[in-house]
Amino acid sequence: MTTDTALNVLKPNDYASDQDVRWCPGCGDYSILAQMKKALAEMEVPLAQTVFVSGIGCSSRFPYYVNTYGIHSIHGRAPAVATGLKTARPDLNVWVITGDGDALSIGGNHLMHTLRRNLDINIVLFNNRIYGLTKGQYSPTSPLGKVTKSTPMGSVDNPVDPLTVALGCEATFVARSIDVHTKHLIATLKRAAAHKGTSFVEVYQNCNVFNDGAFKYATDKGTKHDSVLELVQGKPLVFGRDRDKGIRLNGLNPEVVELGKGISEDDLLFHDEKAEEPTLAYLLSRMMQPHFPEPIGVFRDIDAPVYDELVNAQVAQAKDKQGEGDLQKLFESGDTWTVE
Amino acid sequence: MATSTSAAKSIVELPAATVRFCGDSGDGMQLAGTQMTNTSALLGNDVATFPDFPAEIRAPRGTRAGVSGYQIHFASEEIFTPGDQLDALVAMNPAALVTNLSDLISGGLLIVNSDAFDRNSLRLAGYGENPLEDGSLAGYQLFPIEMTRLNRLAVEGLGLSTKEADRCRNFYAMGLVYWLYDRSLEPTLHFIDEKFGKKADVAEANRRALRAGYNYGETTEAFVSQFRVAKAKLPAGTYRNMTGNQAIAYGLMAAAKRSGCDLFLAGYPITPASDILHELSRHKNFGVRTIQAEDEIAAVTATIGASFGGAMAVTCSSGPGIALKAEGMGLAVMTELPMIVINVQRGGPSTGLPTKNEQADLLQAMFGRNGECPIPVLAPQSPADCFEIAQEAWAIATRYMTPVMILSDGYIANGAEPWQIPDVGQLPPIPVSHPEGIEGNGAFQPYQRDARDARPWALPGTPGLMHRLGGLEKEDVTGNVSYDPVNHQHMVDLRARKVRRVADDLPPLEIAGPEQGRLLVLSWGGTYGACSTAVRRAQNRGDSVAHVHLRYLHPFPKDLGEVLGRYERVLIPELNKGQLRMLVRAEYLVDAVGHNKVEGRPFFVGELLEAIDRVLLS
């Protein structure tokens, strides 16, 4: 398969399609699209070798706006479309763009099975904690009591955390970033692309029309240092404007502690994204406002067998062992008889 | 016990015979039936079979619900059905007898395992009195044989438990029937070696049971005559037995080879379609990739993804699964990607009758999607025809860039018939092309049309042809998202026109019988055998009846309307409430009448003859 060798000096704008972007002005999706284009350009990803697959929802319009191959499929099914595509064509770079409703509600089943199979694709979940395209109903990540058009007295559905779900499905790469946290988002997308296996990235995304300010705590200058904790591999979990707070493990539970006063960084929990067991990553995914700062960065990044490689390895192995298939021989196998 | 040699017994020549093995679902009746089929085919008979088994894997032992049967019709002439009535019935227990006896002809051979007729089994089957003793079976040639005891004696000394010994009983029954119809033991002995070779004691027990059954027929005086059904005069060639599901799998593999595409199949286990997934999963050395998806929706959408990537993409299921795939098929229509959706129909609605036969998904195939969403629909007419139809489906899918539906059914899928093995080298190519660059100036136009209204199949990885597909309405030529009202009308019309064009490639209808006359019998799908046999019999007694069988349900062949007009009456027999009839009446304003049955089993030739009579006399 040829690649765009002549185009390896691509700039972010080369990744833009000729279509007008039609998200609402001020939507967090614009930033995610911009950072994705930068990340692709920095990685020198060939346009023709890349496919964006999406489901239904505001975020799922994404493929129309990038100048690669793409499928805007049906609600919740993008991971399944990607499974067929990547299995048939392991040479392609496949991204799935999805949202909290698309991935966790109608498409929950496909998300689970794609993650456990560890297909070599990248899934980016735009989490705005609301249904935007259908104009404002609560989503699987909306908090309990959320008042929306379909829940005038408040939602009684207990929400799920996307990363908790992903870890429960044996995801081998799990990360979180924020739409306006541009440098962090670019770095996270690049890490996801580099991972072999399914990469799952949750991006906090503001829907300024139907759920404005859902992540204000994580983006406002005044609050973000105390409500967000940036994970760094091998480093202790420190946060706060003056980096004077940390996370310590008390038995099986994390607790917020203040540094100094007899507590040093050595007493804190150290981040290990390479841990074989997802226990620590799971514990991090359960840290939520207002009791804890919410971690961003790479929670987990481990090596494991990759689905599309295994499928194709069996094909290669069968050819090795039995030789290239001979239809005539196959048809004539078993009990045959001849009529003169 | 007095004995005599087989030479002393008379041999009666028959043109054909129909035999059914029936017993508990754990009694190995399906195996007995398939072995008998294979043996008869190898002997040169034409064969047609009807396996009939319950949806439960092991219903309670001895109950009517647990009865499993396998019917085989073998003949010295060409045959198309598994037979209406039985010449011989082998019943392994009272429940099998009570549920199958009504299909045995008067005076037919009735072979029963008399050891199984104890009080408890009789009670489970609902018998007050033992039918072997109360004279109620006087209208048949009854052969009560102590199969359990005789079989145990045959395998004695091999160290098998009683339970293991009893598992060989089906071979004992087989051996007896083989003797009765003068079949060779060799194919089944060979099968035993292949299947049980690693378990020497089991293999030996099965061999002994088979021979013991055969010898019982030969040496006892119970049977005074043997029957012989001579070789059929099939067209010259090499044959093997083929079920519909296996033939579909082989047809798909042939189509992949003919088109130079890698075969990809995503399926979710469902009766009676799973065997297609099983068969293809065995042939990875042909480059076949199979996925057992997490659900039916994943299977169809993975198929779309694989097609986008350039694979020969296929998904298979049965009615309930097809219902789940409907939205995915809509996406395939909108994205105009080639793929095959196989529906091995079963009794419905809902879970319905998973293991029974019905052809009630025709309207689902035609209309079971939102919006104006036409797709070509093909239906094989017999197990061996599945090989052809799978290849035709792929040729249409790629030529017109469209999903294609194949409507098989449980009867075709599990039934077997001789299949003439083709010369693979003689199969013509199915041309498939992918653009490699842009012709002329400007941007790539993914919704540009060729003379057949097909759009180009450009594959990811091709520089310069990047494009985005999706379920939103597409602008003509550019493929960009469009909400323009005039464009939507145009695209809906275009997609319909494209599918109608498929009729340009279809051969003229084959009419069996007079070119015009009093009655035309119009059929489709798995009822071909019963309908053609019934029409032939009607013709033989002098009726002005012709038969047309449709393999293409959408679009209809171009000459169908004209052909229908040549007959005074049109009869459409279907295993549904009249779905083809509804389509034909709507399309051609023909006052067709139906003969419709939804009992979960195939038509009998006899009932179709009666239906023909009714229409001719009315």
Short mmCIF file of N, CA and C in Angstrom, two decimals, chain B residues 145-289:
data_model
loop_
_atom_site.label_atom_id
_atom_site.label_comp_id
_atom_site.label_asym_id
_atom_site.label_seq_id
_atom_site.Cartn_x
_atom_site.Cartn_y
_atom_site.Cartn_z
N ILE B 145 -38.20 -55.24 17.42
CA ILE B 145 -36.87 -55.86 17.58
C ILE B 145 -36.26 -55.40 18.89
N GLU B 146 -35.70 -56.34 19.63
CA GLU B 146 -35.11 -55.99 20.93
C GLU B 146 -33.75 -55.34 20.69
N MET B 147 -33.77 -54.14 20.19
CA MET B 147 -32.51 -53.49 19.77
C MET B 147 -31.57 -53.24 20.93
N THR B 148 -32.12 -52.84 22.07
CA THR B 148 -31.26 -52.54 23.21
C THR B 148 -30.48 -53.77 23.64
N ARG B 149 -31.22 -54.89 23.78
CA ARG B 149 -30.58 -56.13 24.24
C ARG B 149 -29.59 -56.66 23.20
N LEU B 150 -30.04 -56.71 21.96
CA LEU B 150 -29.19 -57.28 20.90
C LEU B 150 -27.94 -56.43 20.69
N ASN B 151 -28.11 -55.13 20.82
CA ASN B 151 -26.95 -54.24 20.66
C ASN B 151 -25.96 -54.43 21.79
N ARG B 152 -26.49 -54.57 23.02
CA ARG B 152 -25.59 -54.79 24.16
C ARG B 152 -24.80 -56.09 23.98
N LEU B 153 -25.49 -57.12 23.49
CA LEU B 153 -24.81 -58.40 23.24
C LEU B 153 -23.70 -58.23 22.21
N ALA B 154 -23.99 -57.41 21.20
CA ALA B 154 -23.03 -57.22 20.11
C ALA B 154 -21.75 -56.57 20.59
N VAL B 155 -21.86 -55.67 21.55
CA VAL B 155 -20.66 -54.94 21.98
C VAL B 155 -20.08 -55.50 23.27
N GLU B 156 -20.62 -56.61 23.73
CA GLU B 156 -20.16 -57.24 24.96
C GLU B 156 -18.67 -57.56 24.88
N GLY B 157 -17.99 -57.40 26.00
CA GLY B 157 -16.57 -57.78 26.01
C GLY B 157 -15.64 -56.65 25.66
N LEU B 158 -16.20 -55.49 25.31
CA LEU B 158 -15.32 -54.36 24.97
C LEU B 158 -15.08 -53.46 26.18
N GLY B 159 -15.69 -53.82 27.30
CA GLY B 159 -15.47 -53.05 28.53
C GLY B 159 -16.26 -51.75 28.58
N LEU B 160 -17.30 -51.65 27.77
CA LEU B 160 -18.10 -50.42 27.79
C LEU B 160 -19.13 -50.49 28.90
N SER B 161 -19.47 -49.33 29.46
CA SER B 161 -20.57 -49.27 30.41
C SER B 161 -21.87 -49.47 29.64
N THR B 162 -22.94 -49.75 30.37
CA THR B 162 -24.23 -49.95 29.71
C THR B 162 -24.61 -48.71 28.92
N LYS B 163 -24.35 -47.56 29.54
CA LYS B 163 -24.70 -46.29 28.88
C LYS B 163 -23.92 -46.13 27.57
N GLU B 164 -22.63 -46.45 27.65
CA GLU B 164 -21.80 -46.34 26.44
C GLU B 164 -22.26 -47.32 25.37
N ALA B 165 -22.61 -48.52 25.83
CA ALA B 165 -23.06 -49.56 24.88
C ALA B 165 -24.34 -49.09 24.18
N ASP B 166 -25.25 -48.51 24.98
CA ASP B 166 -26.54 -48.09 24.40
C ASP B 166 -26.37 -46.96 23.39
N ARG B 167 -25.27 -46.23 23.51
CA ARG B 167 -25.02 -45.15 22.56
C ARG B 167 -24.76 -45.65 21.14
N CYS B 168 -24.47 -46.96 21.03
CA CYS B 168 -24.21 -47.53 19.70
C CYS B 168 -25.50 -47.98 19.01
N ARG B 169 -26.62 -47.85 19.71
CA ARG B 169 -27.89 -48.39 19.19
C ARG B 169 -28.26 -47.82 17.82
N ASN B 170 -27.90 -46.55 17.60
CA ASN B 170 -28.25 -45.98 16.29
C ASN B 170 -27.51 -46.71 15.18
N PHE B 171 -26.31 -47.19 15.46
CA PHE B 171 -25.58 -47.94 14.44
C PHE B 171 -26.24 -49.30 14.19
N TYR B 172 -26.79 -49.86 15.23
CA TYR B 172 -27.51 -51.13 15.07
C TYR B 172 -28.71 -50.92 14.14
N ALA B 173 -29.45 -49.82 14.43
CA ALA B 173 -30.63 -49.52 13.60
C ALA B 173 -30.21 -49.24 12.16
N MET B 174 -29.13 -48.51 12.00
CA MET B 174 -28.60 -48.21 10.67
C MET B 174 -28.27 -49.50 9.92
N GLY B 175 -27.56 -50.40 10.61
CA GLY B 175 -27.15 -51.65 9.98
C GLY B 175 -28.34 -52.42 9.46
N LEU B 176 -29.39 -52.43 10.24
CA LEU B 176 -30.60 -53.16 9.86
C LEU B 176 -31.22 -52.54 8.60
N VAL B 177 -31.30 -51.21 8.59
CA VAL B 177 -31.90 -50.52 7.43
C VAL B 177 -31.00 -50.68 6.20
N TYR B 178 -29.69 -50.68 6.42
CA TYR B 178 -28.77 -50.89 5.31
C TYR B 178 -29.03 -52.24 4.66
N TRP B 179 -29.22 -53.24 5.50
CA TRP B 179 -29.50 -54.56 4.93
C TRP B 179 -30.82 -54.52 4.16
N LEU B 180 -31.82 -53.90 4.78
CA LEU B 180 -33.16 -53.88 4.21
C LEU B 180 -33.15 -53.26 2.82
N TYR B 181 -32.35 -52.22 2.64
CA TYR B 181 -32.30 -51.54 1.34
C TYR B 181 -31.02 -51.84 0.56
N ASP B 182 -30.34 -52.91 0.96
CA ASP B 182 -29.20 -53.41 0.20
C ASP B 182 -28.13 -52.33 0.01
N ARG B 183 -27.77 -51.69 1.11
CA ARG B 183 -26.73 -50.65 1.05
C ARG B 183 -25.40 -51.24 1.55
N SER B 184 -24.33 -50.71 1.06
CA SER B 184 -23.01 -51.15 1.53
C SER B 184 -22.71 -50.55 2.90
N LEU B 185 -22.01 -51.33 3.73
CA LEU B 185 -21.60 -50.81 5.04
C LEU B 185 -20.33 -49.97 4.95
N GLU B 186 -19.64 -50.07 3.82
CA GLU B 186 -18.30 -49.49 3.73
C GLU B 186 -18.23 -47.98 4.06
N PRO B 187 -19.10 -47.16 3.46
CA PRO B 187 -18.97 -45.72 3.75
C PRO B 187 -19.09 -45.41 5.25
N THR B 188 -19.99 -46.12 5.93
CA THR B 188 -20.16 -45.84 7.35
C THR B 188 -19.01 -46.43 8.17
N LEU B 189 -18.50 -47.58 7.76
CA LEU B 189 -17.31 -48.13 8.45
C LEU B 189 -16.14 -47.15 8.31
N HIS B 190 -16.04 -46.57 7.14
CA HIS B 190 -14.99 -45.58 6.90
C HIS B 190 -15.20 -44.35 7.79
N PHE B 191 -16.46 -43.93 7.88
CA PHE B 191 -16.80 -42.79 8.74
C PHE B 191 -16.43 -43.07 10.20
N ILE B 192 -16.72 -44.29 10.63
CA ILE B 192 -16.41 -44.66 12.03
C ILE B 192 -14.90 -44.55 12.27
N ASP B 193 -14.11 -45.02 11.31
CA ASP B 193 -12.65 -44.93 11.45
C ASP B 193 -12.21 -43.47 11.61
N GLU B 194 -12.79 -42.61 10.75
CA GLU B 194 -12.41 -41.20 10.75
C GLU B 194 -12.82 -40.52 12.05
N LYS B 195 -14.06 -40.82 12.46
CA LYS B 195 -14.68 -40.08 13.57
C LYS B 195 -14.21 -40.61 14.92
N PHE B 196 -14.11 -41.92 15.05
CA PHE B 196 -13.83 -42.51 16.36
C PHE B 196 -12.49 -43.22 16.40
N GLY B 197 -11.68 -43.01 15.37
CA GLY B 197 -10.43 -43.75 15.25
C GLY B 197 -9.56 -43.69 16.50
N LYS B 198 -9.61 -42.52 17.17
CA LYS B 198 -8.74 -42.35 18.33
C LYS B 198 -9.26 -43.10 19.55
N LYS B 199 -10.57 -43.39 19.55
CA LYS B 199 -11.13 -44.16 20.67
C LYS B 199 -11.42 -45.56 20.14
N ALA B 200 -10.43 -46.43 20.27
CA ALA B 200 -10.50 -47.74 19.63
C ALA B 200 -11.72 -48.54 20.09
N ASP B 201 -12.04 -48.47 21.38
CA ASP B 201 -13.14 -49.29 21.89
C ASP B 201 -14.48 -48.80 21.36
N VAL B 202 -14.63 -47.49 21.29
CA VAL B 202 -15.89 -46.92 20.78
C VAL B 202 -16.04 -47.24 19.29
N ALA B 203 -14.93 -47.08 18.57
CA ALA B 203 -14.97 -47.38 17.14
C ALA B 203 -15.36 -48.83 16.92
N GLU B 204 -14.74 -49.73 17.68
CA GLU B 204 -15.02 -51.16 17.52
C GLU B 204 -16.47 -51.47 17.87
N ALA B 205 -16.97 -50.82 18.93
CA ALA B 205 -18.35 -51.05 19.35
C ALA B 205 -19.31 -50.61 18.25
N ASN B 206 -19.05 -49.44 17.67
CA ASN B 206 -19.94 -48.95 16.60
C ASN B 206 -19.89 -49.87 15.38
N ARG B 207 -18.70 -50.35 15.06
CA ARG B 207 -18.57 -51.28 13.94
C ARG B 207 -19.38 -52.55 14.20
N ARG B 208 -19.24 -53.06 15.42
CA ARG B 208 -19.94 -54.31 15.75
C ARG B 208 -21.46 -54.10 15.74
N ALA B 209 -21.89 -52.95 16.27
CA ALA B 209 -23.32 -52.66 16.29
C ALA B 209 -23.87 -52.59 14.87
N LEU B 210 -23.13 -51.90 14.01
CA LEU B 210 -23.57 -51.75 12.62
C LEU B 210 -23.71 -53.12 11.95
N ARG B 211 -22.67 -53.94 12.14
CA ARG B 211 -22.69 -55.27 11.51
C ARG B 211 -23.78 -56.15 12.11
N ALA B 212 -23.97 -56.01 13.44
CA ALA B 212 -24.97 -56.84 14.10
C ALA B 212 -26.36 -56.52 13.57
N GLY B 213 -26.63 -55.24 13.37
CA GLY B 213 -27.93 -54.84 12.81
C GLY B 213 -28.11 -55.41 11.41
N TYR B 214 -27.05 -55.32 10.62
CA TYR B 214 -27.08 -55.83 9.24
C TYR B 214 -27.33 -57.34 9.24
N ASN B 215 -26.57 -58.02 10.09
CA ASN B 215 -26.66 -59.48 10.14
C ASN B 215 -28.02 -59.94 10.65
N TYR B 216 -28.60 -59.14 11.52
CA TYR B 216 -29.93 -59.51 12.03
C TYR B 216 -30.91 -59.59 10.87
N GLY B 217 -30.84 -58.57 10.00
CA GLY B 217 -31.73 -58.57 8.84
C GLY B 217 -31.47 -59.75 7.93
N GLU B 218 -30.18 -60.04 7.75
CA GLU B 218 -29.81 -61.09 6.81
C GLU B 218 -30.15 -62.48 7.33
N THR B 219 -29.96 -62.69 8.62
CA THR B 219 -30.03 -64.07 9.12
C THR B 219 -31.36 -64.44 9.75
N THR B 220 -32.13 -63.51 10.22
CA THR B 220 -33.38 -63.93 10.85
C THR B 220 -34.46 -64.06 9.79
N GLU B 221 -35.50 -64.72 10.19
CA GLU B 221 -36.59 -64.92 9.24
C GLU B 221 -37.61 -63.80 9.31
N ALA B 222 -37.30 -62.83 10.16
CA ALA B 222 -38.27 -61.75 10.33
C ALA B 222 -38.56 -61.06 9.00
N PHE B 223 -37.48 -60.84 8.24
CA PHE B 223 -37.66 -60.13 6.97
C PHE B 223 -37.62 -61.12 5.81
N VAL B 224 -38.63 -61.09 5.01
CA VAL B 224 -38.64 -62.05 3.92
C VAL B 224 -38.07 -61.46 2.64
N SER B 225 -38.04 -60.16 2.55
CA SER B 225 -37.46 -59.59 1.34
C SER B 225 -36.63 -58.36 1.62
N GLN B 226 -35.74 -58.13 0.67
CA GLN B 226 -34.86 -56.97 0.69
C GLN B 226 -35.29 -56.07 -0.45
N PHE B 227 -34.94 -54.78 -0.36
CA PHE B 227 -35.33 -53.86 -1.42
C PHE B 227 -34.08 -53.28 -2.08
N ARG B 228 -34.23 -52.97 -3.34
CA ARG B 228 -33.09 -52.40 -4.04
C ARG B 228 -33.57 -51.19 -4.84
N VAL B 229 -32.86 -50.08 -4.69
CA VAL B 229 -33.15 -48.88 -5.47
C VAL B 229 -31.92 -48.61 -6.33
N ALA B 230 -32.09 -48.72 -7.63
CA ALA B 230 -30.93 -48.65 -8.54
C ALA B 230 -30.39 -47.23 -8.62
N LYS B 231 -29.23 -47.13 -9.27
CA LYS B 231 -28.58 -45.83 -9.47
C LYS B 231 -29.49 -44.89 -10.25
N ALA B 232 -29.40 -43.62 -9.92
CA ALA B 232 -30.16 -42.63 -10.67
C ALA B 232 -29.35 -42.20 -11.88
N LYS B 233 -30.06 -41.68 -12.89
CA LYS B 233 -29.35 -41.23 -14.09
C LYS B 233 -29.10 -39.74 -13.99
N LEU B 234 -28.16 -39.37 -13.17
CA LEU B 234 -27.80 -37.95 -13.02
C LEU B 234 -26.86 -37.57 -14.15
N PRO B 235 -26.78 -36.27 -14.46
CA PRO B 235 -25.81 -35.84 -15.48
C PRO B 235 -24.40 -36.27 -15.09
N ALA B 236 -23.59 -36.59 -16.12
CA ALA B 236 -22.23 -37.08 -15.84
C ALA B 236 -21.44 -36.03 -15.06
N GLY B 237 -20.61 -36.52 -14.16
CA GLY B 237 -19.79 -35.61 -13.36
C GLY B 237 -19.46 -36.23 -12.04
N THR B 238 -18.68 -35.53 -11.25
CA THR B 238 -18.34 -35.99 -9.91
C THR B 238 -19.23 -35.26 -8.91
N TYR B 239 -19.75 -36.02 -7.97
CA TYR B 239 -20.73 -35.48 -7.03
C TYR B 239 -20.28 -35.67 -5.59
N ARG B 240 -20.83 -34.83 -4.72
CA ARG B 240 -20.77 -35.12 -3.30
C ARG B 240 -22.07 -34.58 -2.69
N ASN B 241 -22.35 -35.03 -1.50
CA ASN B 241 -23.54 -34.55 -0.80
C ASN B 241 -23.30 -33.17 -0.26
N MET B 242 -24.31 -32.35 -0.29
CA MET B 242 -24.12 -30.97 0.12
C MET B 242 -25.37 -30.47 0.83
N THR B 243 -25.18 -29.86 2.00
CA THR B 243 -26.31 -29.17 2.64
C THR B 243 -26.30 -27.72 2.16
N GLY B 244 -27.41 -27.05 2.37
CA GLY B 244 -27.52 -25.67 1.90
C GLY B 244 -26.52 -24.75 2.58
N ASN B 245 -26.35 -24.90 3.88
CA ASN B 245 -25.42 -24.01 4.58
C ASN B 245 -23.99 -24.21 4.11
N GLN B 246 -23.62 -25.47 3.89
CA GLN B 246 -22.26 -25.72 3.42
C GLN B 246 -22.09 -25.18 2.00
N ALA B 247 -23.14 -25.34 1.20
CA ALA B 247 -23.06 -24.86 -0.19
C ALA B 247 -22.96 -23.34 -0.24
N ILE B 248 -23.63 -22.65 0.67
CA ILE B 248 -23.50 -21.18 0.72
C ILE B 248 -22.05 -20.82 1.06
N ALA B 249 -21.50 -21.51 2.06
CA ALA B 249 -20.12 -21.23 2.45
C ALA B 249 -19.17 -21.46 1.27
N TYR B 250 -19.35 -22.57 0.57
CA TYR B 250 -18.49 -22.86 -0.58
C TYR B 250 -18.71 -21.84 -1.69
N GLY B 251 -19.95 -21.45 -1.89
CA GLY B 251 -20.25 -20.45 -2.92
C GLY B 251 -19.59 -19.12 -2.61
N LEU B 252 -19.60 -18.74 -1.34
CA LEU B 252 -18.95 -17.49 -0.93
C LEU B 252 -17.45 -17.58 -1.21
N MET B 253 -16.87 -18.74 -0.89
CA MET B 253 -15.43 -18.90 -1.12
C MET B 253 -15.10 -18.85 -2.61
N ALA B 254 -15.99 -19.44 -3.41
CA ALA B 254 -15.78 -19.41 -4.86
C ALA B 254 -15.89 -17.97 -5.36
N ALA B 255 -16.86 -17.22 -4.83
CA ALA B 255 -17.03 -15.83 -5.26
C ALA B 255 -15.82 -14.99 -4.87
N ALA B 256 -15.25 -15.27 -3.69
CA ALA B 256 -14.06 -14.53 -3.25
C ALA B 256 -12.92 -14.80 -4.23
N LYS B 257 -12.77 -16.05 -4.60
CA LYS B 257 -11.70 -16.39 -5.55
C LYS B 257 -11.95 -15.73 -6.91
N ARG B 258 -13.20 -15.81 -7.37
CA ARG B 258 -13.52 -15.26 -8.69
C ARG B 258 -13.33 -13.74 -8.75
N SER B 259 -13.49 -13.08 -7.60
CA SER B 259 -13.41 -11.61 -7.59
C SER B 259 -12.06 -11.11 -7.08
N GLY B 260 -11.23 -12.02 -6.59
CA GLY B 260 -9.93 -11.61 -6.07
C GLY B 260 -10.01 -10.86 -4.75
N CYS B 261 -11.14 -10.98 -4.05
CA CYS B 261 -11.29 -10.30 -2.76
C CYS B 261 -11.05 -11.31 -1.63
N ASP B 262 -10.62 -10.79 -0.48
CA ASP B 262 -10.53 -11.63 0.70
C ASP B 262 -11.91 -11.72 1.33
N LEU B 263 -12.29 -12.95 1.70
CA LEU B 263 -13.62 -13.15 2.28
C LEU B 263 -13.61 -12.81 3.76
N PHE B 264 -14.61 -12.03 4.17
CA PHE B 264 -14.77 -11.63 5.57
C PHE B 264 -16.20 -11.94 5.97
N LEU B 265 -16.37 -12.67 7.07
CA LEU B 265 -17.72 -12.96 7.54
C LEU B 265 -17.82 -12.61 9.02
N ALA B 266 -18.81 -11.78 9.36
CA ALA B 266 -19.10 -11.51 10.77
C ALA B 266 -20.49 -12.04 11.06
N GLY B 267 -20.60 -12.87 12.08
CA GLY B 267 -21.90 -13.45 12.41
C GLY B 267 -22.07 -13.57 13.91
N TYR B 268 -23.29 -13.79 14.30
CA TYR B 268 -23.60 -14.05 15.70
C TYR B 268 -24.36 -15.38 15.70
N PRO B 269 -24.02 -16.29 16.62
CA PRO B 269 -24.64 -17.61 16.55
C PRO B 269 -26.18 -17.56 16.60
N ILE B 270 -26.80 -18.20 15.66
CA ILE B 270 -28.27 -18.28 15.63
C ILE B 270 -28.68 -19.48 14.77
N THR B 271 -29.65 -20.22 15.24
CA THR B 271 -30.21 -21.34 14.48
C THR B 271 -31.15 -20.76 13.41
N PRO B 272 -31.11 -21.25 12.21
CA PRO B 272 -30.30 -22.32 11.64
C PRO B 272 -29.16 -21.80 10.75
N ALA B 273 -28.57 -20.65 11.10
CA ALA B 273 -27.55 -20.05 10.23
C ALA B 273 -26.11 -20.31 10.69
N SER B 274 -25.94 -20.75 11.94
CA SER B 274 -24.59 -20.81 12.52
C SER B 274 -23.61 -21.67 11.72
N ASP B 275 -24.13 -22.69 11.03
CA ASP B 275 -23.22 -23.58 10.32
C ASP B 275 -22.43 -22.86 9.22
N ILE B 276 -22.95 -21.75 8.73
CA ILE B 276 -22.20 -20.99 7.73
C ILE B 276 -20.96 -20.39 8.39
N LEU B 277 -21.16 -19.82 9.58
CA LEU B 277 -20.03 -19.29 10.36
C LEU B 277 -19.03 -20.41 10.69
N HIS B 278 -19.57 -21.56 11.11
CA HIS B 278 -18.68 -22.68 11.46
C HIS B 278 -17.85 -23.12 10.25
N GLU B 279 -18.53 -23.29 9.13
CA GLU B 279 -17.85 -23.82 7.95
C GLU B 279 -16.73 -22.86 7.51
N LEU B 280 -17.06 -21.56 7.44
CA LEU B 280 -16.06 -20.62 6.94
C LEU B 280 -14.90 -20.46 7.92
N SER B 281 -15.18 -20.65 9.21
CA SER B 281 -14.12 -20.52 10.21
C SER B 281 -13.05 -21.60 10.05
N ARG B 282 -13.39 -22.67 9.34
CA ARG B 282 -12.44 -23.77 9.15
C ARG B 282 -11.46 -23.51 8.02
N HIS B 283 -11.71 -22.46 7.23
CA HIS B 283 -10.94 -22.31 6.00
C HIS B 283 -10.07 -21.06 5.98
N LYS B 284 -9.38 -20.84 7.09
CA LYS B 284 -8.53 -19.65 7.19
C LYS B 284 -7.40 -19.67 6.16
N ASN B 285 -6.99 -20.87 5.75
CA ASN B 285 -5.88 -20.93 4.79
C ASN B 285 -6.31 -20.44 3.40
N PHE B 286 -7.60 -20.15 3.24
CA PHE B 286 -8.06 -19.50 2.01
C PHE B 286 -8.10 -17.97 2.20
N GLY B 287 -7.55 -17.49 3.30
CA GLY B 287 -7.60 -16.05 3.57
C GLY B 287 -8.94 -15.60 4.13
N VAL B 288 -9.76 -16.55 4.57
CA VAL B 288 -11.07 -16.20 5.12
C VAL B 288 -10.90 -15.69 6.55
N ARG B 289 -11.46 -14.50 6.83
CA ARG B 289 -11.46 -13.97 8.18
C ARG B 289 -12.88 -14.02 8.71
#
